[in-house]
Amino acid sequence: MAVYFEGSDHLRLRKESALPQRIDDDIRVTYLVRAAAADIAERAEALMLEQTVELPRAVAARDPWVAAHLLGRVDQIAAATAGTYRVTIAQPLATAAGDPAQLLNVLFGNSSLQPDVVLADVDLPGAAFDWLPGPRAGIAGLRELAGVTGRPLLATALKPMGLRPAQLASLCATFARAGSDLVKDDHGLADHPFCPFEARVEACLGAVEEAARDTGRRALYVPNLIGTPERMRRQMEFAREAGVRAVVVSPMLTGLPFLHELASLADGLPIVAHPAFGGVLRALEPALFGKLFRWFGSDAVIFPHAGGRFSYGPDTCAALAAELRSAHPRVRPAFPVPAGGIRVERVAALLEFYGPDCILLIGGSLYDAGDALFDRTRDLVEQVTRTAAAEPVQ
Amino acid sequence: MAVYFEGSDHLRLRKESALPQRIDDDIRVTYLVRAAAADIAERAEALMLEQTVELPRAVAARDPWVAAHLLGRVDQIAAATAGTYRVTIAQPLATAAGDPAQLLNVLFGNSSLQPDVVLADVDLPGAAFDWLPGPRAGIAGLRELAGVTGRPLLATALKPMGLRPAQLASLCATFARAGSDLVKDDHGLADHPFCPFEARVEACLGAVEEAARDTGRRALYVPNLIGTPERMRRQMEFAREAGVRAVVVSPMLTGLPFLHELASLADGLPIVAHPAFGGVLRALEPALFGKLFRWFGSDAVIFPHAGGRFSYGPDTCAALAAELRSAHPRVRPAFPVPAGGIRVERVAALLEFYGPDCILLIGGSLYDAGDALFDRTRDLVEQVTRTAAAEPVQ
């Protein structure tokens, strides 16, 4: 239960920053800030200035145009847990320069270095989505590519790093024949000399194609792009021309602005985003993976489901999934992809938890089956496909 | 004082992983891991596997080639603070695929999402520097560009965001005439419609040039590149052709692999790296900003000096500076650039703290001077230039 702060400092600050009303045009960013009650109003004002002008208000406001158009405003301070406040700051959208990298800078550039601050939430005005179009395909588009309606999708993962293309293609064939909807590269499969990207893509596409001739149903093989932007653009181009229809990208490793660039390519492919390098201690997961990842162009977002070998709780997972799937006037909903050490035995509970609009990613635990990999995958496919068709959750 | 662990679990693990000796070819990565004494050996093994094969050892090792060439090894477990261990893991360099993004993935991809793990240190074998050449100019090259030997360099910053090109150029002229060695854009100066990158660069270069005709000494104007990789490459190209000789980049915002790409361009420019967005990672600052930033191509690295409006302590700052300047057979030393709310009055202490091989970045506190900006800068320049010439610190 949020208790709103009506202390005199806060009111004074709001009064002093009597700017032209811009509420509908503002970025609204919420931080959790650790501070004493007596200091929070001043701390919030400093945080607001830190993210844009990096000067005290009086100095920045020497230029009246800056004062009128660039200075933000502390919008709300609410007590959160003991010693922590939820501080909502309104920053003019103009500060973001119509650019995804600069938007990150305004949201959490310098403040990410301040240990008393956690990025908790972000809301953008409609105009931001003129230059942040979001997912290319989204849930509906990926469903169309996979030919699946009304039930969750199943994704399996090719691993371990170290296998050569023919071995991965053989695994890919097993998963495809068993009925996996997506077969993705592990995000650690790079352009290794022992398993070059091109050879892997060709071998795995061939395996999927051959399986499709026998089963009548084509799995989506989703290769992993990793490298510098130049290398990843080459990988994307090769994959598209070879017939790939979606790719894996780890945007925190390779840069969130580059995710946006890939997602905005006229001839690009839908993107399944992996959270590697996302080190989330100081940003809440629903804001980073649920909002920013989607807005920057992820069609599906992998995240560790509660209870695996990572640490997210069920509330975090539910909030993250809700953000990804939430209705938005400009941005397509994206698939949540719970993963991270999910045991086959937990699948029923997961399907209930997430409902039909999710991609269930089962990686390592299938491999425990050894020679029974096909059968184990087949069982899993049956479990997922018999899930009652339900209205897609929006 | 590190106490080495001689527990049976640890010894057993080392014995089991009796691989061909690869010590000189291994990535050695150290994490701080929170765990109970009874669990740390198992936790360390799991961490090692998480970063590459993402499978239990027995499953990954079904392929003998993977076991021989891809599986890493827990090298050392040492008690650190209460409940925390320093875990050093050796991973074969081959896992990194000769690629900077994949290297980050092996170092801290999935583990960055595990709250019991902090990235503490990294060492790379010599062969890694075949594809990680590091800074283009380094300390010596930037000194040559600035025409300064034997003393610290002074950098000032153009701000606030919101000023138009002519206003920034006027500030730039003031700083240049007062004798600032570098005049850099604030890292929040993007390609805003009210201050387009090209117009800003031309105006500021013009200001520096005009000042040089009068004073006989040319300050380095260092513009800020920000955006998607495609936009930043265009900015870099425009800047170079206009006569710019170094640029500011925020690699955590725009992607560390892209820093490497920029630093490796045949016709690129030296890079002053800004730490914005760097706090999203749970990594110790000397490892992230002192090693990775340098290895990925930063010629100088900005970081918040102790006691400003950020939180690093003096030990962290000293360690970070030492990493950046340390002798390396393959990689040029880079300049530490202490910054972050340094008051003019603290400059003498800072110069003593860092010695001559640093760039002192004084941003906001000069602006307090208002109309006396020239005089205040002039005083600062005199303070820096009268610092006794000393042997460069290596």
mmCIF file of N, CA and C in Angstrom, chain A residues 131-240:
data_model
loop_
_atom_site.group_PDB
_atom_site.id
_atom_site.type_symbol
_atom_site.label_atom_id
_atom_site.label_comp_id
_atom_site.label_asym_id
_atom_site.label_seq_id
_atom_site.Cartn_x
_atom_site.Cartn_y
_atom_site.Cartn_z
ATOM 1 N N TRP A 131 9.322 6.249 -32.860
ATOM 2 C CA TRP A 131 10.681 5.776 -33.167
ATOM 3 C C TRP A 131 11.045 4.515 -32.383
ATOM 4 N N LEU A 132 10.112 3.959 -31.665
ATOM 5 C CA LEU A 132 10.321 2.686 -30.964
ATOM 6 C C LEU A 132 9.185 1.752 -31.356
ATOM 7 N N PRO A 133 9.216 1.211 -32.562
ATOM 8 C CA PRO A 133 8.041 0.465 -33.013
ATOM 9 C C PRO A 133 7.838 -0.876 -32.324
ATOM 10 N N GLY A 134 8.849 -1.374 -31.619
ATOM 11 C CA GLY A 134 8.666 -2.620 -30.885
ATOM 12 C C GLY A 134 8.753 -3.852 -31.774
ATOM 13 N N PRO A 135 8.153 -4.944 -31.305
ATOM 14 C CA PRO A 135 8.308 -6.224 -32.008
ATOM 15 C C PRO A 135 7.782 -6.178 -33.441
ATOM 16 N N ARG A 136 8.483 -6.839 -34.301
ATOM 17 C CA ARG A 136 8.107 -6.948 -35.712
ATOM 18 C C ARG A 136 6.924 -7.910 -35.878
ATOM 19 N N ALA A 137 6.939 -9.004 -35.130
ATOM 20 C CA ALA A 137 5.923 -10.052 -35.283
ATOM 21 C C ALA A 137 5.051 -10.169 -34.033
ATOM 22 N N GLY A 138 5.670 -10.126 -32.883
ATOM 23 C CA GLY A 138 4.928 -10.267 -31.638
ATOM 24 C C GLY A 138 4.316 -11.655 -31.507
ATOM 25 N N ILE A 139 3.402 -11.769 -30.561
ATOM 26 C CA ILE A 139 2.790 -13.075 -30.279
ATOM 27 C C ILE A 139 2.060 -13.601 -31.517
ATOM 28 N N ALA A 140 1.240 -12.745 -32.125
ATOM 29 C CA ALA A 140 0.443 -13.219 -33.263
ATOM 30 C C ALA A 140 1.341 -13.635 -34.423
ATOM 31 N N GLY A 141 2.377 -12.837 -34.671
ATOM 32 C CA GLY A 141 3.258 -13.132 -35.796
ATOM 33 C C GLY A 141 4.064 -14.408 -35.582
ATOM 34 N N LEU A 142 4.548 -14.612 -34.358
ATOM 35 C CA LEU A 142 5.297 -15.843 -34.083
ATOM 36 C C LEU A 142 4.381 -17.067 -34.141
ATOM 37 N N ARG A 143 3.149 -16.901 -33.662
ATOM 38 C CA ARG A 143 2.186 -18.017 -33.768
ATOM 39 C C ARG A 143 1.972 -18.386 -35.232
ATOM 40 N N GLU A 144 1.884 -17.372 -36.068
ATOM 41 C CA GLU A 144 1.656 -17.653 -37.485
ATOM 42 C C GLU A 144 2.849 -18.404 -38.085
ATOM 43 N N LEU A 145 4.055 -17.923 -37.733
ATOM 44 C CA LEU A 145 5.258 -18.600 -38.237
ATOM 45 C C LEU A 145 5.314 -20.046 -37.775
ATOM 46 N N ALA A 146 4.894 -20.288 -36.523
ATOM 47 C CA ALA A 146 4.989 -21.646 -35.971
ATOM 48 C C ALA A 146 3.764 -22.483 -36.315
ATOM 49 N N GLY A 147 2.695 -21.829 -36.791
ATOM 50 C CA GLY A 147 1.472 -22.562 -37.120
ATOM 51 C C GLY A 147 0.784 -23.130 -35.892
ATOM 52 N N VAL A 148 0.788 -22.362 -34.817
ATOM 53 C CA VAL A 148 0.197 -22.841 -33.559
ATOM 54 C C VAL A 148 -0.780 -21.801 -33.032
ATOM 55 N N THR A 149 -1.995 -22.222 -32.733
ATOM 56 C CA THR A 149 -2.952 -21.311 -32.106
ATOM 57 C C THR A 149 -3.482 -21.933 -30.828
ATOM 58 N N GLY A 150 -3.878 -21.070 -29.912
ATOM 59 C CA GLY A 150 -4.656 -21.521 -28.763
ATOM 60 C C GLY A 150 -3.943 -22.338 -27.708
ATOM 61 N N ARG A 151 -2.668 -22.570 -27.864
ATOM 62 C CA ARG A 151 -1.928 -23.307 -26.821
ATOM 63 C C ARG A 151 -0.515 -22.739 -26.718
ATOM 64 N N PRO A 152 0.170 -23.050 -25.636
ATOM 65 C CA PRO A 152 1.560 -22.593 -25.525
ATOM 66 C C PRO A 152 2.415 -23.248 -26.603
ATOM 67 N N LEU A 153 3.533 -22.598 -26.902
ATOM 68 C CA LEU A 153 4.513 -23.190 -27.822
ATOM 69 C C LEU A 153 5.601 -23.861 -26.993
ATOM 70 N N LEU A 154 6.189 -24.876 -27.568
ATOM 71 C CA LEU A 154 7.304 -25.539 -26.903
ATOM 72 C C LEU A 154 8.583 -25.238 -27.666
ATOM 73 N N ALA A 155 9.595 -24.791 -26.930
ATOM 74 C CA ALA A 155 10.913 -24.575 -27.536
ATOM 75 C C ALA A 155 11.923 -25.480 -26.847
ATOM 76 N N THR A 156 12.785 -26.085 -27.630
ATOM 77 C CA THR A 156 13.894 -26.859 -27.079
ATOM 78 C C THR A 156 15.195 -26.186 -27.522
ATOM 79 N N ALA A 157 16.308 -26.584 -26.894
ATOM 80 C CA ALA A 157 17.571 -25.869 -27.118
ATOM 81 C C ALA A 157 18.679 -26.824 -27.551
ATOM 82 N N LEU A 158 19.446 -26.385 -28.533
ATOM 83 C CA LEU A 158 20.589 -27.171 -29.013
ATOM 84 C C LEU A 158 21.806 -26.852 -28.163
ATOM 85 N N LYS A 159 22.402 -27.866 -27.581
ATOM 86 C CA LYS A 159 23.573 -27.708 -26.731
ATOM 87 C C LYS A 159 24.248 -29.046 -26.588
ATOM 88 N N PRO A 160 25.428 -29.148 -26.006
ATOM 89 C CA PRO A 160 26.224 -28.053 -25.469
ATOM 90 C C PRO A 160 27.134 -27.417 -26.531
ATOM 91 N N MET A 161 27.585 -26.206 -26.219
ATOM 92 C CA MET A 161 28.698 -25.617 -26.942
ATOM 93 C C MET A 161 29.790 -26.681 -27.055
ATOM 94 N N GLY A 162 30.363 -26.816 -28.210
ATOM 95 C CA GLY A 162 31.408 -27.815 -28.413
ATOM 96 C C GLY A 162 30.984 -28.837 -29.450
ATOM 97 N N LEU A 163 29.675 -29.092 -29.570
ATOM 98 C CA LEU A 163 29.232 -30.003 -30.622
ATOM 99 C C LEU A 163 29.460 -29.352 -31.980
ATOM 100 N N ARG A 164 29.660 -30.214 -32.979
ATOM 101 C CA ARG A 164 29.874 -29.724 -34.335
ATOM 102 C C ARG A 164 28.541 -29.687 -35.091
ATOM 103 N N PRO A 165 28.490 -29.037 -36.248
ATOM 104 C CA PRO A 165 27.204 -28.832 -36.930
ATOM 105 C C PRO A 165 26.408 -30.120 -37.152
ATOM 106 N N ALA A 166 27.078 -31.181 -37.560
ATOM 107 C CA ALA A 166 26.317 -32.406 -37.848
ATOM 108 C C ALA A 166 25.662 -32.952 -36.585
ATOM 109 N N GLN A 167 26.350 -32.810 -35.444
ATOM 110 C CA GLN A 167 25.772 -33.300 -34.188
ATOM 111 C C GLN A 167 24.571 -32.459 -33.769
ATOM 112 N N LEU A 168 24.715 -31.136 -33.915
ATOM 113 C CA LEU A 168 23.598 -30.258 -33.567
ATOM 114 C C LEU A 168 22.417 -30.513 -34.501
ATOM 115 N N ALA A 169 22.720 -30.749 -35.779
ATOM 116 C CA ALA A 169 21.650 -31.014 -36.734
ATOM 117 C C ALA A 169 20.924 -32.307 -36.369
ATOM 118 N N SER A 170 21.659 -33.267 -35.865
ATOM 119 C CA SER A 170 21.028 -34.524 -35.466
ATOM 120 C C SER A 170 20.096 -34.297 -34.273
ATOM 121 N N LEU A 171 20.553 -33.506 -33.299
ATOM 122 C CA LEU A 171 19.678 -33.151 -32.174
ATOM 123 C C LEU A 171 18.463 -32.378 -32.676
ATOM 124 N N CYS A 172 18.708 -31.467 -33.609
ATOM 125 C CA CYS A 172 17.645 -30.625 -34.155
ATOM 126 C C CYS A 172 16.587 -31.514 -34.815
ATOM 127 N N ALA A 173 17.040 -32.533 -35.535
ATOM 128 C CA ALA A 173 16.111 -33.454 -36.194
ATOM 129 C C ALA A 173 15.286 -34.192 -35.148
ATOM 130 N N THR A 174 15.934 -34.627 -34.083
ATOM 131 C CA THR A 174 15.207 -35.342 -33.028
ATOM 132 C C THR A 174 14.112 -34.470 -32.438
ATOM 133 N N PHE A 175 14.474 -33.245 -32.090
ATOM 134 C CA PHE A 175 13.482 -32.330 -31.503
ATOM 135 C C PHE A 175 12.361 -32.036 -32.501
ATOM 136 N N ALA A 176 12.721 -31.815 -33.763
ATOM 137 C CA ALA A 176 11.711 -31.473 -34.773
ATOM 138 C C ALA A 176 10.763 -32.651 -34.997
ATOM 139 N N ARG A 177 11.321 -33.839 -35.103
ATOM 140 C CA ARG A 177 10.472 -35.029 -35.321
ATOM 141 C C ARG A 177 9.577 -35.302 -34.132
ATOM 142 N N ALA A 178 10.072 -34.971 -32.947
ATOM 143 C CA ALA A 178 9.261 -35.199 -31.748
ATOM 144 C C ALA A 178 8.156 -34.149 -31.611
ATOM 145 N N GLY A 179 8.222 -33.084 -32.415
ATOM 146 C CA GLY A 179 7.121 -32.124 -32.427
ATOM 147 C C GLY A 179 7.387 -30.811 -31.713
ATOM 148 N N SER A 180 8.631 -30.524 -31.389
ATOM 149 C CA SER A 180 8.943 -29.222 -30.782
ATOM 150 C C SER A 180 8.576 -28.117 -31.768
ATOM 151 N N ASP A 181 7.934 -27.056 -31.289
ATOM 152 C CA ASP A 181 7.540 -25.969 -32.190
ATOM 153 C C ASP A 181 8.745 -25.142 -32.627
ATOM 154 N N LEU A 182 9.598 -24.818 -31.663
ATOM 155 C CA LEU A 182 10.831 -24.082 -31.957
ATOM 156 C C LEU A 182 12.008 -24.933 -31.501
ATOM 157 N N VAL A 183 13.082 -24.886 -32.258
ATOM 158 C CA VAL A 183 14.343 -25.478 -31.803
ATOM 159 C C VAL A 183 15.366 -24.358 -31.884
ATOM 160 N N LYS A 184 15.843 -23.920 -30.735
ATOM 161 C CA LYS A 184 16.749 -22.769 -30.733
ATOM 162 C C LYS A 184 18.172 -23.176 -30.375
ATOM 163 N N ASP A 185 19.118 -22.421 -30.889
ATOM 164 C CA ASP A 185 20.505 -22.551 -30.435
ATOM 165 C C ASP A 185 20.598 -22.126 -28.987
ATOM 166 N N ASP A 186 21.424 -22.798 -28.204
ATOM 167 C CA ASP A 186 21.804 -22.257 -26.917
ATOM 168 C C ASP A 186 22.443 -20.885 -27.179
ATOM 169 N N HIS A 187 22.296 -19.966 -26.233
ATOM 170 C CA HIS A 187 22.824 -18.618 -26.522
ATOM 171 C C HIS A 187 24.351 -18.571 -26.447
ATOM 172 N N GLY A 188 24.957 -19.693 -26.036
ATOM 173 C CA GLY A 188 26.425 -19.761 -26.038
ATOM 174 C C GLY A 188 26.980 -20.325 -27.341
ATOM 175 N N LEU A 189 26.108 -20.689 -28.276
ATOM 176 C CA LEU A 189 26.613 -21.145 -29.579
ATOM 177 C C LEU A 189 26.959 -19.904 -30.405
ATOM 178 N N ALA A 190 28.239 -19.659 -30.534
ATOM 179 C CA ALA A 190 28.708 -18.482 -31.266
ATOM 180 C C ALA A 190 29.238 -18.942 -32.621
ATOM 181 N N ASP A 191 30.083 -18.115 -33.202
ATOM 182 C CA ASP A 191 30.668 -18.495 -34.488
ATOM 183 C C ASP A 191 32.011 -19.171 -34.205
ATOM 184 N N HIS A 192 31.963 -20.281 -33.486
ATOM 185 C CA HIS A 192 33.194 -20.992 -33.126
ATOM 186 C C HIS A 192 33.807 -21.664 -34.352
ATOM 187 N N PRO A 193 35.118 -21.711 -34.415
ATOM 188 C CA PRO A 193 35.771 -22.389 -35.550
ATOM 189 C C PRO A 193 35.326 -23.849 -35.689
ATOM 190 N N PHE A 194 35.050 -24.498 -34.557
ATOM 191 C CA PHE A 194 34.636 -25.901 -34.634
ATOM 192 C C PHE A 194 33.151 -26.041 -34.977
ATOM 193 N N CYS A 195 32.434 -24.910 -35.036
ATOM 194 C CA CYS A 195 31.000 -24.955 -35.351
ATOM 195 C C CYS A 195 30.585 -23.611 -35.946
ATOM 196 N N PRO A 196 31.068 -23.342 -37.167
ATOM 197 C CA PRO A 196 30.815 -22.016 -37.751
ATOM 198 C C PRO A 196 29.317 -21.756 -37.918
ATOM 199 N N PHE A 197 28.968 -20.496 -37.759
ATOM 200 C CA PHE A 197 27.565 -20.095 -37.826
ATOM 201 C C PHE A 197 26.894 -20.601 -39.102
ATOM 202 N N GLU A 198 27.532 -20.381 -40.229
ATOM 203 C CA GLU A 198 26.901 -20.719 -41.514
ATOM 204 C C GLU A 198 26.676 -22.221 -41.625
ATOM 205 N N ALA A 199 27.688 -23.005 -41.257
ATOM 206 C CA ALA A 199 27.558 -24.459 -41.363
ATOM 207 C C ALA A 199 26.465 -24.966 -40.429
ATOM 208 N N ARG A 200 26.406 -24.373 -39.239
ATOM 209 C CA ARG A 200 25.383 -24.787 -38.273
ATOM 210 C C ARG A 200 23.984 -24.489 -38.809
ATOM 211 N N VAL A 201 23.806 -23.269 -39.306
ATOM 212 C CA VAL A 201 22.495 -22.866 -39.810
ATOM 213 C C VAL A 201 22.065 -23.780 -40.954
ATOM 214 N N GLU A 202 22.968 -24.040 -41.869
ATOM 215 C CA GLU A 202 22.599 -24.885 -43.010
ATOM 216 C C GLU A 202 22.261 -26.308 -42.568
ATOM 217 N N ALA A 203 23.066 -26.842 -41.670
ATOM 218 C CA ALA A 203 22.828 -28.218 -41.218
ATOM 219 C C ALA A 203 21.502 -28.320 -40.459
ATOM 220 N N CYS A 204 21.242 -27.347 -39.593
ATOM 221 C CA CYS A 204 20.020 -27.433 -38.777
ATOM 222 C C CYS A 204 18.776 -27.165 -39.624
ATOM 223 N N LEU A 205 18.874 -26.211 -40.550
ATOM 224 C CA LEU A 205 17.731 -25.985 -41.446
ATOM 225 C C LEU A 205 17.453 -27.240 -42.268
ATOM 226 N N GLY A 206 18.508 -27.884 -42.727
ATOM 227 C CA GLY A 206 18.349 -29.109 -43.502
ATOM 228 C C GLY A 206 17.649 -30.186 -42.674
ATOM 229 N N ALA A 207 18.042 -30.275 -41.397
ATOM 230 C CA ALA A 207 17.450 -31.291 -40.526
ATOM 231 C C ALA A 207 15.967 -31.028 -40.311
ATOM 232 N N VAL A 208 15.623 -29.775 -40.111
ATOM 233 C CA VAL A 208 14.224 -29.394 -39.892
ATOM 234 C C VAL A 208 13.400 -29.678 -41.149
ATOM 235 N N GLU A 209 13.997 -29.393 -42.276
ATOM 236 C CA GLU A 209 13.305 -29.577 -43.555
ATOM 237 C C GLU A 209 13.030 -31.059 -43.796
ATOM 238 N N GLU A 210 14.038 -31.862 -43.520
ATOM 239 C CA GLU A 210 13.883 -33.296 -43.741
ATOM 240 C C GLU A 210 12.813 -33.868 -42.806
ATOM 241 N N ALA A 211 12.843 -33.403 -41.568
ATOM 242 C CA ALA A 211 11.823 -33.868 -40.616
ATOM 243 C C ALA A 211 10.433 -33.458 -41.100
ATOM 244 N N ALA A 212 10.335 -32.248 -41.662
ATOM 245 C CA ALA A 212 9.035 -31.739 -42.110
ATOM 246 C C ALA A 212 8.480 -32.588 -43.248
ATOM 247 N N ARG A 213 9.373 -33.063 -44.097
ATOM 248 C CA ARG A 213 8.897 -33.920 -45.194
ATOM 249 C C ARG A 213 8.253 -35.197 -44.652
ATOM 250 N N ASP A 214 8.787 -35.678 -43.538
ATOM 251 C CA ASP A 214 8.234 -36.912 -42.968
ATOM 252 C C ASP A 214 7.002 -36.664 -42.094
ATOM 253 N N THR A 215 7.054 -35.591 -41.327
ATOM 254 C CA THR A 215 5.984 -35.392 -40.328
ATOM 255 C C THR A 215 4.882 -34.477 -40.833
ATOM 256 N N GLY A 216 5.168 -33.712 -41.882
ATOM 257 C CA GLY A 216 4.166 -32.771 -42.379
ATOM 258 C C GLY A 216 4.098 -31.484 -41.579
ATOM 259 N N ARG A 217 4.993 -31.326 -40.617
ATOM 260 C CA ARG A 217 4.964 -30.109 -39.794
ATOM 261 C C ARG A 217 6.388 -29.585 -39.619
ATOM 262 N N ARG A 218 6.594 -28.300 -39.886
ATOM 263 C CA ARG A 218 7.941 -27.756 -39.891
ATOM 264 C C ARG A 218 8.226 -26.999 -38.589
ATOM 265 N N ALA A 219 9.202 -27.467 -37.836
ATOM 266 C CA ALA A 219 9.635 -26.721 -36.642
ATOM 267 C C ALA A 219 10.384 -25.475 -37.081
ATOM 268 N N LEU A 220 10.350 -24.454 -36.235
ATOM 269 C CA LEU A 220 11.150 -23.247 -36.502
ATOM 270 C C LEU A 220 12.529 -23.453 -35.891
ATOM 271 N N TYR A 221 13.553 -23.465 -36.714
ATOM 272 C CA TYR A 221 14.915 -23.479 -36.175
ATOM 273 C C TYR A 221 15.343 -22.025 -35.957
ATOM 274 N N VAL A 222 15.773 -21.713 -34.744
ATOM 275 C CA VAL A 222 16.056 -20.321 -34.364
ATOM 276 C C VAL A 222 17.525 -20.209 -33.962
ATOM 277 N N PRO A 223 18.383 -19.773 -34.879
ATOM 278 C CA PRO A 223 19.812 -19.716 -34.558
ATOM 279 C C PRO A 223 20.155 -18.499 -33.692
ATOM 280 N N ASN A 224 21.279 -18.619 -33.018
ATOM 281 C CA ASN A 224 21.754 -17.560 -32.126
ATOM 282 C C ASN A 224 22.722 -16.636 -32.858
ATOM 283 N N LEU A 225 22.416 -15.331 -32.854
ATOM 284 C CA LEU A 225 23.342 -14.340 -33.417
ATOM 285 C C LEU A 225 24.151 -13.751 -32.267
ATOM 286 N N ILE A 226 25.447 -13.721 -32.406
ATOM 287 C CA ILE A 226 26.265 -13.065 -31.368
ATOM 288 C C ILE A 226 27.531 -12.535 -32.016
ATOM 289 N N GLY A 227 27.989 -11.371 -31.529
ATOM 290 C CA GLY A 227 29.205 -10.774 -32.065
ATOM 291 C C GLY A 227 29.110 -9.263 -32.028
ATOM 292 N N THR A 228 30.014 -8.637 -32.732
ATOM 293 C CA THR A 228 29.911 -7.187 -32.904
ATOM 294 C C THR A 228 28.727 -6.920 -33.828
ATOM 295 N N PRO A 229 28.213 -5.693 -33.838
ATOM 296 C CA PRO A 229 27.082 -5.396 -34.730
ATOM 297 C C PRO A 229 27.358 -5.777 -36.178
ATOM 298 N N GLU A 230 28.561 -5.505 -36.639
ATOM 299 C CA GLU A 230 28.877 -5.824 -38.034
ATOM 300 C C GLU A 230 28.747 -7.334 -38.289
ATOM 301 N N ARG A 231 29.297 -8.127 -37.369
ATOM 302 C CA ARG A 231 29.216 -9.579 -37.547
ATOM 303 C C ARG A 231 27.774 -10.069 -37.449
ATOM 304 N N MET A 232 27.019 -9.491 -36.528
ATOM 305 C CA MET A 232 25.640 -9.952 -36.347
ATOM 306 C C MET A 232 24.765 -9.580 -37.533
ATOM 307 N N ARG A 233 25.048 -8.445 -38.145
ATOM 308 C CA ARG A 233 24.269 -8.111 -39.347
ATOM 309 C C ARG A 233 24.565 -9.110 -40.461
ATOM 310 N N ARG A 234 25.825 -9.516 -40.569
ATOM 311 C CA ARG A 234 26.154 -10.535 -41.580
ATOM 312 C C ARG A 234 25.453 -11.860 -41.262
ATOM 313 N N GLN A 235 25.449 -12.216 -39.957
ATOM 314 C CA GLN A 235 24.778 -13.464 -39.567
ATOM 315 C C GLN A 235 23.283 -13.385 -39.880
ATOM 316 N N MET A 236 22.672 -12.247 -39.563
ATOM 317 C CA MET A 236 21.236 -12.064 -39.828
ATOM 318 C C MET A 236 20.952 -12.227 -41.317
ATOM 319 N N GLU A 237 21.781 -11.627 -42.127
ATOM 320 C CA GLU A 237 21.568 -11.666 -43.573
ATOM 321 C C GLU A 237 21.715 -13.094 -44.097
ATOM 322 N N PHE A 238 22.769 -13.760 -43.630
ATOM 323 C CA PHE A 238 22.966 -15.144 -44.066
ATOM 324 C C PHE A 238 21.765 -15.996 -43.655
ATOM 325 N N ALA A 239 21.344 -15.840 -42.399
ATOM 326 C CA ALA A 239 20.245 -16.658 -41.881
ATOM 327 C C ALA A 239 18.974 -16.424 -42.695
ATOM 328 N N ARG A 240 18.676 -15.163 -42.970
ATOM 329 C CA ARG A 240 17.448 -14.853 -43.700
ATOM 330 C C ARG A 240 17.494 -15.478 -45.088
#
